[in-house]
XYZ file of C-alpha atoms in Angstrom:
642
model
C 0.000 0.000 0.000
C 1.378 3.246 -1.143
C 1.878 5.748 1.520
C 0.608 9.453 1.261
C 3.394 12.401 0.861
C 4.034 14.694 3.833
C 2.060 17.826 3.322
C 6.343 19.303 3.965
C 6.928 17.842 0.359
C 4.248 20.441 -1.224
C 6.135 23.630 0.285
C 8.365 25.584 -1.653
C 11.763 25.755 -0.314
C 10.832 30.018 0.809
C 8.086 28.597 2.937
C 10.107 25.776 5.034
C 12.857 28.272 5.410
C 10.514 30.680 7.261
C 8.929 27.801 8.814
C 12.414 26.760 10.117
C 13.056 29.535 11.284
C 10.512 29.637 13.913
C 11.631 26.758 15.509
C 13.659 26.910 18.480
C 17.213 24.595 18.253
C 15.771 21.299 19.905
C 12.711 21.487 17.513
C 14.912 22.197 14.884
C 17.153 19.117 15.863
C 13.757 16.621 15.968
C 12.532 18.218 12.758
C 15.755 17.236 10.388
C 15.956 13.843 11.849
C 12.434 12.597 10.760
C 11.465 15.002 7.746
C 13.937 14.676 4.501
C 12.414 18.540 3.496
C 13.755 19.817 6.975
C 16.796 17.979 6.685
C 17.335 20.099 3.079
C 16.421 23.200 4.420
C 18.913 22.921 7.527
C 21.752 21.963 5.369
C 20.730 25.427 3.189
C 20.136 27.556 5.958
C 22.648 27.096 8.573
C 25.137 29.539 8.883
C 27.287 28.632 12.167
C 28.753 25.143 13.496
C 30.611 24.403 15.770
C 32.868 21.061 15.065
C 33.956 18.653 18.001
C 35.887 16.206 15.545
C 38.116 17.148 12.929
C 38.062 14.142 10.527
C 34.472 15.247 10.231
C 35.536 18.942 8.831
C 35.481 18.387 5.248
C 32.150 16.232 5.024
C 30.690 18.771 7.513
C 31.635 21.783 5.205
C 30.300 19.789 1.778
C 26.922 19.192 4.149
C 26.639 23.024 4.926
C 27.658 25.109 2.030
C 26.222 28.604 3.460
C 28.024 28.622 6.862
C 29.115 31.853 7.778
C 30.574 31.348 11.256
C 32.785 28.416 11.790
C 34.412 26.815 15.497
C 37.412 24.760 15.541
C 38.556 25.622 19.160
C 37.617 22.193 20.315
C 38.952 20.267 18.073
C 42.311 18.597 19.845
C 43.808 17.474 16.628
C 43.871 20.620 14.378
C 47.068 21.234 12.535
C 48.804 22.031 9.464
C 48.472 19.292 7.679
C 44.782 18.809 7.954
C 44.006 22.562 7.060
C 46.208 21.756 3.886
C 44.332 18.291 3.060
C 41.454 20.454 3.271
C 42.735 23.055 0.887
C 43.440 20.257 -1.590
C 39.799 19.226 -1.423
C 38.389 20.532 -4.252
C 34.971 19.893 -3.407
C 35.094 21.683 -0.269
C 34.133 25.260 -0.456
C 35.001 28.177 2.471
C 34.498 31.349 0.103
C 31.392 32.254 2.480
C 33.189 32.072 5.656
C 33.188 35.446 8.109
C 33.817 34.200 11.341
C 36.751 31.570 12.313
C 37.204 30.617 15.935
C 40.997 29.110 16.312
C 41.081 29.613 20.009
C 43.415 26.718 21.362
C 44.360 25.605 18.315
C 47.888 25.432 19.368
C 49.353 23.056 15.942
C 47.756 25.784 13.570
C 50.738 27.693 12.610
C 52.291 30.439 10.094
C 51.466 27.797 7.560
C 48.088 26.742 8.153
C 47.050 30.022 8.583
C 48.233 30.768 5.428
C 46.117 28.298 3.751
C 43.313 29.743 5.886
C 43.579 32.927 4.835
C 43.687 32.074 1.202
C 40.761 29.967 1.496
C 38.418 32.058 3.208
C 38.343 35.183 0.960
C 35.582 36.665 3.003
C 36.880 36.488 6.333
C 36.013 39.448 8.983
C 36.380 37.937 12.434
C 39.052 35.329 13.999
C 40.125 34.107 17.151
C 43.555 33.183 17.508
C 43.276 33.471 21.926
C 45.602 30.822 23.904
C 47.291 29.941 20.712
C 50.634 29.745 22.712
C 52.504 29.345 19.405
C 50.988 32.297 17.803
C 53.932 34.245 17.375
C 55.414 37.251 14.480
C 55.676 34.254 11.860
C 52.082 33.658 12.451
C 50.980 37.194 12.762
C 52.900 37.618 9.254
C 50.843 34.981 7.423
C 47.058 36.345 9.202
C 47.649 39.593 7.729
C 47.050 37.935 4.321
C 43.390 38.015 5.216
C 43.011 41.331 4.115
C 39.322 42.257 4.811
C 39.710 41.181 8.800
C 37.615 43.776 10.715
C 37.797 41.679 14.181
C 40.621 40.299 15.960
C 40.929 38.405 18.884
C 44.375 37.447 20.234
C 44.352 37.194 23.811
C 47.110 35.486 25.691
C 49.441 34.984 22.291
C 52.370 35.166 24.475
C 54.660 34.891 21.399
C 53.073 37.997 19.908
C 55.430 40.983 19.509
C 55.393 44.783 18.205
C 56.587 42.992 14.652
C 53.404 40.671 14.381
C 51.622 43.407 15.323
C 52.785 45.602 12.737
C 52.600 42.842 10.281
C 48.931 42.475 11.227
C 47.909 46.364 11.307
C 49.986 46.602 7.845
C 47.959 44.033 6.070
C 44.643 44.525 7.768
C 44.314 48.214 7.908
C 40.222 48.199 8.077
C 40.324 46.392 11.678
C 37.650 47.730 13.707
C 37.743 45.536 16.745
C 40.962 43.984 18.389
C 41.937 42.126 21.613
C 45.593 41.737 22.745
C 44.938 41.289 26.392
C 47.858 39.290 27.722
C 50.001 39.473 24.659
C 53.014 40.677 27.256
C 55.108 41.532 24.144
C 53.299 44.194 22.911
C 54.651 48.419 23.692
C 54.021 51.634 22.659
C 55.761 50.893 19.980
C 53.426 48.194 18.626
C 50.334 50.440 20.274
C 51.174 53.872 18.591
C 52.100 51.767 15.026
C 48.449 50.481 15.830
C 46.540 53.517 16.673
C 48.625 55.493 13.653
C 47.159 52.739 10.845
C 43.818 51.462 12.303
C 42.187 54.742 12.536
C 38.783 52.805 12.181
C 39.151 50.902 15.282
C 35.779 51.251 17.833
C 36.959 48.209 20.227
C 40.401 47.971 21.905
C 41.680 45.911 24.814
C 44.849 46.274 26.529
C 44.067 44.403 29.902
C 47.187 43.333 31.505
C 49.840 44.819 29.568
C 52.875 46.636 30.683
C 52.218 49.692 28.049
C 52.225 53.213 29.380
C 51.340 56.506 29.106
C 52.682 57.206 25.385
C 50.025 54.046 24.487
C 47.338 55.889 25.767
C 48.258 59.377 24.237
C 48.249 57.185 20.659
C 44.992 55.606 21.774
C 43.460 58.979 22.226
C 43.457 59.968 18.750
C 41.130 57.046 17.471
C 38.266 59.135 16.114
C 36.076 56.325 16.616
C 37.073 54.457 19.367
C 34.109 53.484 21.636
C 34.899 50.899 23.872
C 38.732 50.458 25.801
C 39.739 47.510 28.249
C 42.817 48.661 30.066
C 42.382 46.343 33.247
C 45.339 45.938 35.501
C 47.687 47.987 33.088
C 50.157 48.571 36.261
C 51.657 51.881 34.497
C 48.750 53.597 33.365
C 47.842 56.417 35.609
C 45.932 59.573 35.941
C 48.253 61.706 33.821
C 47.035 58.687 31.044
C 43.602 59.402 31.669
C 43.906 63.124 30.919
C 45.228 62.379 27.112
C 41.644 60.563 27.169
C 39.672 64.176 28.301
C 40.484 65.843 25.019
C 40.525 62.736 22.702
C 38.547 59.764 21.169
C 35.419 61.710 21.429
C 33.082 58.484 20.521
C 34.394 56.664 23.711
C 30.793 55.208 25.285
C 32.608 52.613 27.184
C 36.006 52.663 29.729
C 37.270 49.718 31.766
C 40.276 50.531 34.262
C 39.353 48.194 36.831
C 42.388 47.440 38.943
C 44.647 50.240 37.686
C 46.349 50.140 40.666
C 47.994 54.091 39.419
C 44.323 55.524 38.803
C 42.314 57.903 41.269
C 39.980 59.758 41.322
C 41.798 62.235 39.530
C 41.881 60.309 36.537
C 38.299 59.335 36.664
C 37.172 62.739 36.887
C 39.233 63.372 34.050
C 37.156 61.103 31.810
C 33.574 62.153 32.726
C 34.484 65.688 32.171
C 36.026 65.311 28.762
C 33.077 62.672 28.012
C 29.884 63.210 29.345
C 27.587 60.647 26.955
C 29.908 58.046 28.385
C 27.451 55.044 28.843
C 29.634 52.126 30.660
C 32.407 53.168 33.326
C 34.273 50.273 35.285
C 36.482 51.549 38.107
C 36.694 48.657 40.173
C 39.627 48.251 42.912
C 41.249 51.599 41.735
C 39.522 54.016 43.770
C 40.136 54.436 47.377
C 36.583 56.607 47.727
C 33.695 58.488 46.107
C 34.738 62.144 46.854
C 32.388 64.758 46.642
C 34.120 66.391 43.680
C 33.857 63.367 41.738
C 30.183 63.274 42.657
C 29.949 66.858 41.378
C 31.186 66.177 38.099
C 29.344 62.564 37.170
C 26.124 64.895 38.027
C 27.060 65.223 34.118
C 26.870 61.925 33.286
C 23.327 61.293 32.275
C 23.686 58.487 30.059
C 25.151 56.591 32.143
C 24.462 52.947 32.330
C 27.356 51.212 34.042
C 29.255 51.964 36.730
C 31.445 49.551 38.834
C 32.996 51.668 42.200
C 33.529 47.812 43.842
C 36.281 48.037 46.763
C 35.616 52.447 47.051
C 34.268 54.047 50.265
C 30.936 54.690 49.672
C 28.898 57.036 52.135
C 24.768 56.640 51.862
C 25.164 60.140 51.264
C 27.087 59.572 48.290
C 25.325 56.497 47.194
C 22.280 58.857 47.300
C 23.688 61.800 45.664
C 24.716 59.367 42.814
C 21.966 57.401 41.945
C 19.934 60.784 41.961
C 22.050 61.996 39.750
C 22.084 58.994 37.253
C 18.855 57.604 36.946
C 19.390 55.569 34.161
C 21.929 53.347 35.297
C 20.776 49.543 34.575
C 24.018 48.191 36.176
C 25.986 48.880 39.274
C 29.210 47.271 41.366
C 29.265 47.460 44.649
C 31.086 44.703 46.219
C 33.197 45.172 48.545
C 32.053 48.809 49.954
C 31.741 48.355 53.504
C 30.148 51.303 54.170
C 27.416 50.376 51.796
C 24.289 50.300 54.316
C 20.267 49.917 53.923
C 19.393 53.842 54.371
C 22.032 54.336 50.916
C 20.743 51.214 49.135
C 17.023 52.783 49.382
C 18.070 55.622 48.173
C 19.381 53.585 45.161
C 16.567 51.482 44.763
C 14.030 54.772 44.690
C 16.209 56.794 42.253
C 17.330 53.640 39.528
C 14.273 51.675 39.131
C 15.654 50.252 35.973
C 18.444 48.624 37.282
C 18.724 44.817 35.494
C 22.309 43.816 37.287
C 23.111 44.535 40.978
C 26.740 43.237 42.428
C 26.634 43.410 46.688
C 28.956 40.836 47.142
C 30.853 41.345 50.467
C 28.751 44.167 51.868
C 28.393 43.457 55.552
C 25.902 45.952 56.522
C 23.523 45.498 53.669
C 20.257 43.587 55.192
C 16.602 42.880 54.698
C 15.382 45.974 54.042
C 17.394 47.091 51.614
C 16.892 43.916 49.465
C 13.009 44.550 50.023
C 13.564 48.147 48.166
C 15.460 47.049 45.827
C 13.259 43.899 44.686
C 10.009 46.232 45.170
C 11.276 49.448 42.862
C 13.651 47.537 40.499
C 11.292 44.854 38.731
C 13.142 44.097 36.014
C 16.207 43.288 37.903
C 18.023 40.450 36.499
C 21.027 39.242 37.867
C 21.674 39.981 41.556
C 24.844 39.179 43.599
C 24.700 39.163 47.675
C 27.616 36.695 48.280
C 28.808 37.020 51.806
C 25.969 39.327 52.823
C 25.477 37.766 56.252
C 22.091 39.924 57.454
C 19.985 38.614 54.165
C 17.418 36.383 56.061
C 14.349 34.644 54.375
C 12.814 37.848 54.630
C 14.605 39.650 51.888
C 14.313 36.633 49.728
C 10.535 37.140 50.255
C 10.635 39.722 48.868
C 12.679 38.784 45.554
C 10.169 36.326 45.303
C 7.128 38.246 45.512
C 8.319 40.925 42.871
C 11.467 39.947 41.612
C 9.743 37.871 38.730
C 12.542 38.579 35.982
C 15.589 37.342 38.233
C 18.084 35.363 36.146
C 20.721 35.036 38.010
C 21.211 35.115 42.131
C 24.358 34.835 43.875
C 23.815 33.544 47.885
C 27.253 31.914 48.491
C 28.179 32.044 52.001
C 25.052 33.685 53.369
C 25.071 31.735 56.139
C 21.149 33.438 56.812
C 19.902 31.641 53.929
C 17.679 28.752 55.184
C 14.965 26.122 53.513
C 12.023 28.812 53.843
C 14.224 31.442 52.028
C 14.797 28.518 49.481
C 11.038 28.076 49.096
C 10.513 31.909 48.607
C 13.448 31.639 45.946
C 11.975 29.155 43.932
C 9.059 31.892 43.063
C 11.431 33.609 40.469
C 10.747 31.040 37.918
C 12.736 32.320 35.377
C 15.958 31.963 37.290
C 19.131 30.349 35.165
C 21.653 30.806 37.812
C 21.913 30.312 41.284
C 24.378 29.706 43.536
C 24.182 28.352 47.098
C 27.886 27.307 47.950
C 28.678 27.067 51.488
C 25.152 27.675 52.962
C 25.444 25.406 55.765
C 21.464 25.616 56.926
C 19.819 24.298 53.574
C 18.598 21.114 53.235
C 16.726 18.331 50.964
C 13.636 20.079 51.974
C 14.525 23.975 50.437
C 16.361 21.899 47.284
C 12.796 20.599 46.747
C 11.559 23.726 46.311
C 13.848 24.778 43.211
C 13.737 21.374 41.945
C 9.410 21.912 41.981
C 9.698 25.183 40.433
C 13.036 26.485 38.874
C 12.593 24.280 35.556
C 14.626 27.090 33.437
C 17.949 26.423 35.788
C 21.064 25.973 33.762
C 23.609 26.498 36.616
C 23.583 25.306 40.381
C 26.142 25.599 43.174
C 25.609 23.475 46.103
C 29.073 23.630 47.141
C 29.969 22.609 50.744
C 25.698 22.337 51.469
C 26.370 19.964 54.026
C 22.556 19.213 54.534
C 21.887 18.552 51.195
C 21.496 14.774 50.601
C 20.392 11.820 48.139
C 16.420 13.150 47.824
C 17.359 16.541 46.967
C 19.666 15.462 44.703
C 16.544 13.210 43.073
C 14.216 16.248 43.166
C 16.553 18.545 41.146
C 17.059 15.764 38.327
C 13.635 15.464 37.886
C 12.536 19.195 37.933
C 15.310 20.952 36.762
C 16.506 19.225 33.345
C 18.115 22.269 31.196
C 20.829 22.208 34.014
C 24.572 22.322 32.041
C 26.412 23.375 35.218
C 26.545 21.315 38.354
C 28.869 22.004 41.156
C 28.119 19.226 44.057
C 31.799 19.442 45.630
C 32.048 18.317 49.163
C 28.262 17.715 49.501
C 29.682 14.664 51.964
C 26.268 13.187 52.338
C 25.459 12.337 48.617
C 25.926 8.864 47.382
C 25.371 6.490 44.655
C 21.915 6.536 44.965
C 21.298 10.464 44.783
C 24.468 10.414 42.117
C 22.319 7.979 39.998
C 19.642 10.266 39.243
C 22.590 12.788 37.443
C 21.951 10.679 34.632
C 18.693 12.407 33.789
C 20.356 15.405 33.009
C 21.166 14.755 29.503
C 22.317 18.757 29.063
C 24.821 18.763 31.346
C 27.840 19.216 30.227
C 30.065 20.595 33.554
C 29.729 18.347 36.409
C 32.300 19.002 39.684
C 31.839 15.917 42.429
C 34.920 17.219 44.406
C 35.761 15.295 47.931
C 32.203 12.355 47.824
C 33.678 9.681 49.979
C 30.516 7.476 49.061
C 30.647 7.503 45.360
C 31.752 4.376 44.016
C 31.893 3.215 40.670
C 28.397 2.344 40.173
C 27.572 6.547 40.545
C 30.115 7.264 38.029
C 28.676 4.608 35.657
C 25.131 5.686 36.097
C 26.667 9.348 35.365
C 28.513 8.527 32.432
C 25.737 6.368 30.721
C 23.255 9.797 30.891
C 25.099 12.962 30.493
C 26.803 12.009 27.343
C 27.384 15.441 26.750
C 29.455 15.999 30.370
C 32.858 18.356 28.913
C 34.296 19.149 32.097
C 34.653 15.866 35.143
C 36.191 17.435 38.696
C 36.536 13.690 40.647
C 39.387 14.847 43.261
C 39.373 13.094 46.183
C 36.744 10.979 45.468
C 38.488 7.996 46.552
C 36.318 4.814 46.128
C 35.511 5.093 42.843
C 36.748 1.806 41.212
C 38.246 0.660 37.452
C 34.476 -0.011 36.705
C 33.459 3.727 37.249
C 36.109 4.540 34.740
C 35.440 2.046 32.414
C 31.698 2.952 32.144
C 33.350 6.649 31.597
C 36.215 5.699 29.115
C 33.255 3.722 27.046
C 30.072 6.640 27.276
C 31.895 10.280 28.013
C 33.996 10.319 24.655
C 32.658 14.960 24.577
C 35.097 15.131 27.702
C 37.724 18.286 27.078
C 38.747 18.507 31.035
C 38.891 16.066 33.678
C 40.672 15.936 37.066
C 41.477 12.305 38.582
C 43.467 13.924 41.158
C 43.304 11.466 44.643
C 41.255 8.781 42.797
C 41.986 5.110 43.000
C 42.362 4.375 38.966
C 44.795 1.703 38.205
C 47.248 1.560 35.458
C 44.942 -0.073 32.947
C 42.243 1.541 33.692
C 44.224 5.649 32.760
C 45.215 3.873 29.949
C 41.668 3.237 28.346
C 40.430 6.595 29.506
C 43.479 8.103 28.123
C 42.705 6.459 24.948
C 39.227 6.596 24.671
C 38.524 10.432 25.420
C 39.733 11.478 21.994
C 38.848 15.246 22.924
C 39.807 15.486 26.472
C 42.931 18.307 26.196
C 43.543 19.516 30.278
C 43.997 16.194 32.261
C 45.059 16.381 36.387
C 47.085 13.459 37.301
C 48.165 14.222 40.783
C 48.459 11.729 43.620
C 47.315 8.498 41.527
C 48.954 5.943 44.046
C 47.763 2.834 41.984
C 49.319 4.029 38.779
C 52.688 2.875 38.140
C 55.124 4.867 36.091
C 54.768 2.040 33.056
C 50.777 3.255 33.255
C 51.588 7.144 33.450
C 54.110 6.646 30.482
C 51.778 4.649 28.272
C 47.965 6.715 29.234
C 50.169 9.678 27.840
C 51.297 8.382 24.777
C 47.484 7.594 24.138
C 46.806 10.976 24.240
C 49.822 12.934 23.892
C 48.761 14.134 20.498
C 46.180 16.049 21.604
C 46.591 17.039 25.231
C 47.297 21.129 25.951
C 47.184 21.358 29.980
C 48.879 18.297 32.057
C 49.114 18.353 35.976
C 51.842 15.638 37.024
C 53.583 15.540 40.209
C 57.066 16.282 40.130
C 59.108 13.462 40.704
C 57.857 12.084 37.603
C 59.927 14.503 35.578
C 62.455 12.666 36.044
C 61.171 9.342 35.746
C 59.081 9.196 32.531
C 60.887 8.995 29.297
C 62.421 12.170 27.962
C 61.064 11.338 24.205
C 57.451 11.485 25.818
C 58.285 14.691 27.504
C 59.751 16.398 24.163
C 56.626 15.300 22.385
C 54.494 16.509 24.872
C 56.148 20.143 24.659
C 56.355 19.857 20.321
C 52.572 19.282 20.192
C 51.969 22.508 22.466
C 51.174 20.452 25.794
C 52.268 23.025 28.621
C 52.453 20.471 31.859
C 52.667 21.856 35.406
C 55.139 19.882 37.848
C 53.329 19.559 41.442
């Protein structure tokens, strides 16, 4: 008997693709799998991917012709030669790549890039971050890739004013680049940058030893908008002032931890730029003076400002917030003077705040977390670790108004008990919450969140001594979007709670830290569900058995980062992990007392291909093979002696 078409199969191609396009990823994933038209129309329309295994790279690029936006900074076995096989493939086309994400890809060097550059004629944004091989001879053959308008390079630590000038030379139309952590870099390579570039609208120069001269260059970017200069230790306020007269599009300023930069400097800015949107002062300010107070009394548009770590008065607090009444953001951690009758005053004058960071402020209690939650209703993400006076109360509140809360920080509010937990779990759209070291919650406030907090992606239960085996049970069942898990030292959890893990098939970052009482039946359970686990944190968990790694070697083969510190896996056992887990690239290996140095020599060579971060103790240095050791180092492994 002949079966009927799908109605799909009468759509033209315009409709599906608006039809796809409605769908949200899952549906989108269900769709392609059982209807051939969807299946078409995803290949057609899909314009980013993000690739786990290179020998699929070339049948992936054939399946997806249109892809704009392409991620390789997973893939643990990325080199030269496979970016030249995949030149040679003359079925393979890249001409409509924009985006390329090479972050980690240590092995791609001056050559590959090269070939990259030649290949993808349309390129406008790269990633080269972490590439600790990334270096002038590298620089020299990205600058081929002549219509780059966004650069990221953070941490190239073999980057220097040359490879910077190569790159500026080339790519003159750069609007956006990164070279936080590049240590290499000047003024020299700065004012070359700032001379060339004069299109640039993003800079940042976070951690670099550049000085004043840099910032006297930087100032005459006619365009530049936003500038990271965190914890440049020779910037200071006579920097700043270059800034007052120049780059008159700057909306955005970052100088948090400029230990050289007071209020001086600060003033400096909001004078010479008083549509300034985003200022971040954080840990560079001593206090809020009343002349600085004065002068952001200018400062209208302002939207961000982090003071965290300053002296700040209620008076001042009130006087500010008065003054800028459309901030949506605000840092406060770590102001001790910081008390309710100032955060009132804040609450009543910014009702729009979205993002509010309290972390560390001792006098801050229920009342001022009731103003805040009843004026500022669309407040998103709010942060109140080590706030000891919040009581159940003030969470009350939050969840009685508070109905837009994304994200809540609580660690170490040791006031924080199972009612506050039930009030909590009223904020229904909450994604993040963290709980760490809140010694008076229990199964019975977990059951709460688990009942009501379905949209949970993140949870920290760190240290929660009282939370057990049924709470555990009640959050796999209620909350199964989670991707982030963080159960360390929860000593009362065992196999039975740890079983129920496996429901979360999203989860992808799982930390188990210091459980006596898993064994290897937990980990198995674990490992057979969350086949999408990345990142494993096992220390000290010291009677799991070979069978708990088996089950993990055979099920967890998406595992990038794993720590096996303190655990009882034998020789044979490393070995098939080692083997199996054929992305895993940051491995901890300390204090394996069952593993000979025959097992640590041979799990390595399984892997030592595509490892990048290795934790060893030291004595092995001498004791494993100095061929495995020079490998190690030639494929870009960097391996920390304990």
């Amino acid at each position: 008997m002949s079966t009927s078409p799908s109605i799909l199969s009468v759509l033209s191609e315009d409709l599906l693709i608006r039809v796809y396009g409605f769908l949200d990823p899952p549906c989108r994933k269900k769709w392609r799998l059982v209807s051939k038209e969807f299946h078409r129309v995803d290949s057609l329309s899909r314009t980013s991917i993000r690739i786990l295994r290179v020998e699929f790279l070339p049948a992936l690029l054939l399946k997806y012709p249109n892809l704009s936006s392409l991620d390789l900074s997973v893939c643990p076995k990325l080199d030269d030669d496979v970016v030249l096989r995949l030149a040679l493939d003359g079925a393979v086309s890249t001409s409509s790549l924009k985006s390329l994400n090479l972050s980690r890809a240590t092995e791609v060097r001056a050559r590959g890039l090269e070939t990259l550059a030649r290949m993808c004629h349309s390129l406008e944004r790269v990633d080269v971050s972490h590439c600790w091989g990334f270096g002038d001879r590298e620089a020299a053959a990205l600058a081929s890739a002549t219509g780059l308008k966004e650069l990221k390079m953070d941490k190239c630590l073999s980057l220097s004013d040359v490879g910077l000038a190569r790159i500026v030379v080339g790519c003159s139309n750069l609007n956006k680049i990164s070279l936080k952590w590049c240590m290499e870099i000047s003024d020299l390579g700065i004012d070359l940058l700032c001379k060339i570039c004069k299109g640039l609208k993003s800079l940042d120069v976070s951690y670099l030893k550049i000085t004043n001269d840099s910032i006297r260059s930087i100032a005459l970017l006619p365009k530049l908008e936003v500038l990271d200069m965190v914890n440049c230790p020779l910037i200071d306020d006579a920097g700043l002032q270059f800034l007052e007269n120049g780059s008159p599009s700057l909306q955005e300023l970052d100088v948090t931890r400029c230990e050289r930069v007071s209020l001086s400097g600060l003033i400096s800015i909001v004078r010479g730029h008083p549509n300034i949107q985003h200022l971040k002062a954080s840990h560079c300010v001593s206090e809020v003076s009343t002349s600085f107070l004065k002068h952001i009394k200018a400062l209208k548009h302002l939207k961000t400002l982090w003071i965290d770590g300053a002296r700040v008065s209620d008076s001042s607090l009130e006087t500010l917030s008065s003054s800028c009444r459309s901030l949506m953001e605000i840092g406060l951690s770590r102001c001790v003077d910081v008390t309710c009758i100032g955060m009132m005053g804040l609450a009543r004058n910014c009702v729009n705040l979205k993002s509010l960071n309290l972390a560390c402020c001792g006098f801050v209690t229920d009342v001022a977390i009731s103003a805040v939650a009843q004026s500022c209703r669309t407040l998103e993400t709010l942060k109140l670790e080590s706030c000891h006076l919040i009581t159940d109360k003030g969470l009350q509140s939050l969840g009685c108004y508070s109905k837009l809360l994304q994200e809540l920080d609580l660690t170490d509010c040791c006031g924080v008990n199972d009612r506050g937990l039930e009030y909590i779990s009223k904020c229904s759209n909450l994604l993040r919450l963290k709980l760490g070291l809140c010694a008076n919650i229990s199964d019975k406030g977990i059951f709460h969140i688990g009942a009501k907090c379905s949209k949970l992606l993140e949870l920290d239960l760190y240290r929660c001594a009282g939370f057990g085996d049924d709470g555990l049970a009640a959050l796999s069942r209620g909350c199964k979007s989670l991707n982030r898990l963080i159960l360390s030292y929860c000593s009362d959890l065992t196999d039975t709670g740890v079983e129920q893990v496996r429901q979360l098939e999203h989860l992808t970052h799982l930390e188990l830290r210091g459980i006596k009482k898993i064994t290897g039946v937990g980990l198995a359970a674990i490992s057979s569900g969350c086949k999408k686990l990345c990142y494993l944190d096992l220390k000290l968990c010291e009677n799991i058995d070979d069978s708990g790694f088996w089950a993990l070697a055979y099920f967890s083969r998406n595992l990038r980062q794993i720590n096996l510190c303190n655990c009882s896996v034998s020789d044979t056992a490393l070995c098939m992990l080692m083997s199996n887990l054929s992305r895993v690239q940051d491995v901890d290996l300390v204090h394996l007392n069952r593993v000979t140095v025959e097992g640590f020599e041979f799990a390595l060579r399984a892997c030592c291909n595509r490892l990048k971060k290795l934790k060893l103790l030291a004595p092995l240095r001498f004791l494993l093979s100095s061929e495995l050791l020079e490998t190690l180092h030639a494929r870009g492994c960097r391996i920390r002696w304990e």
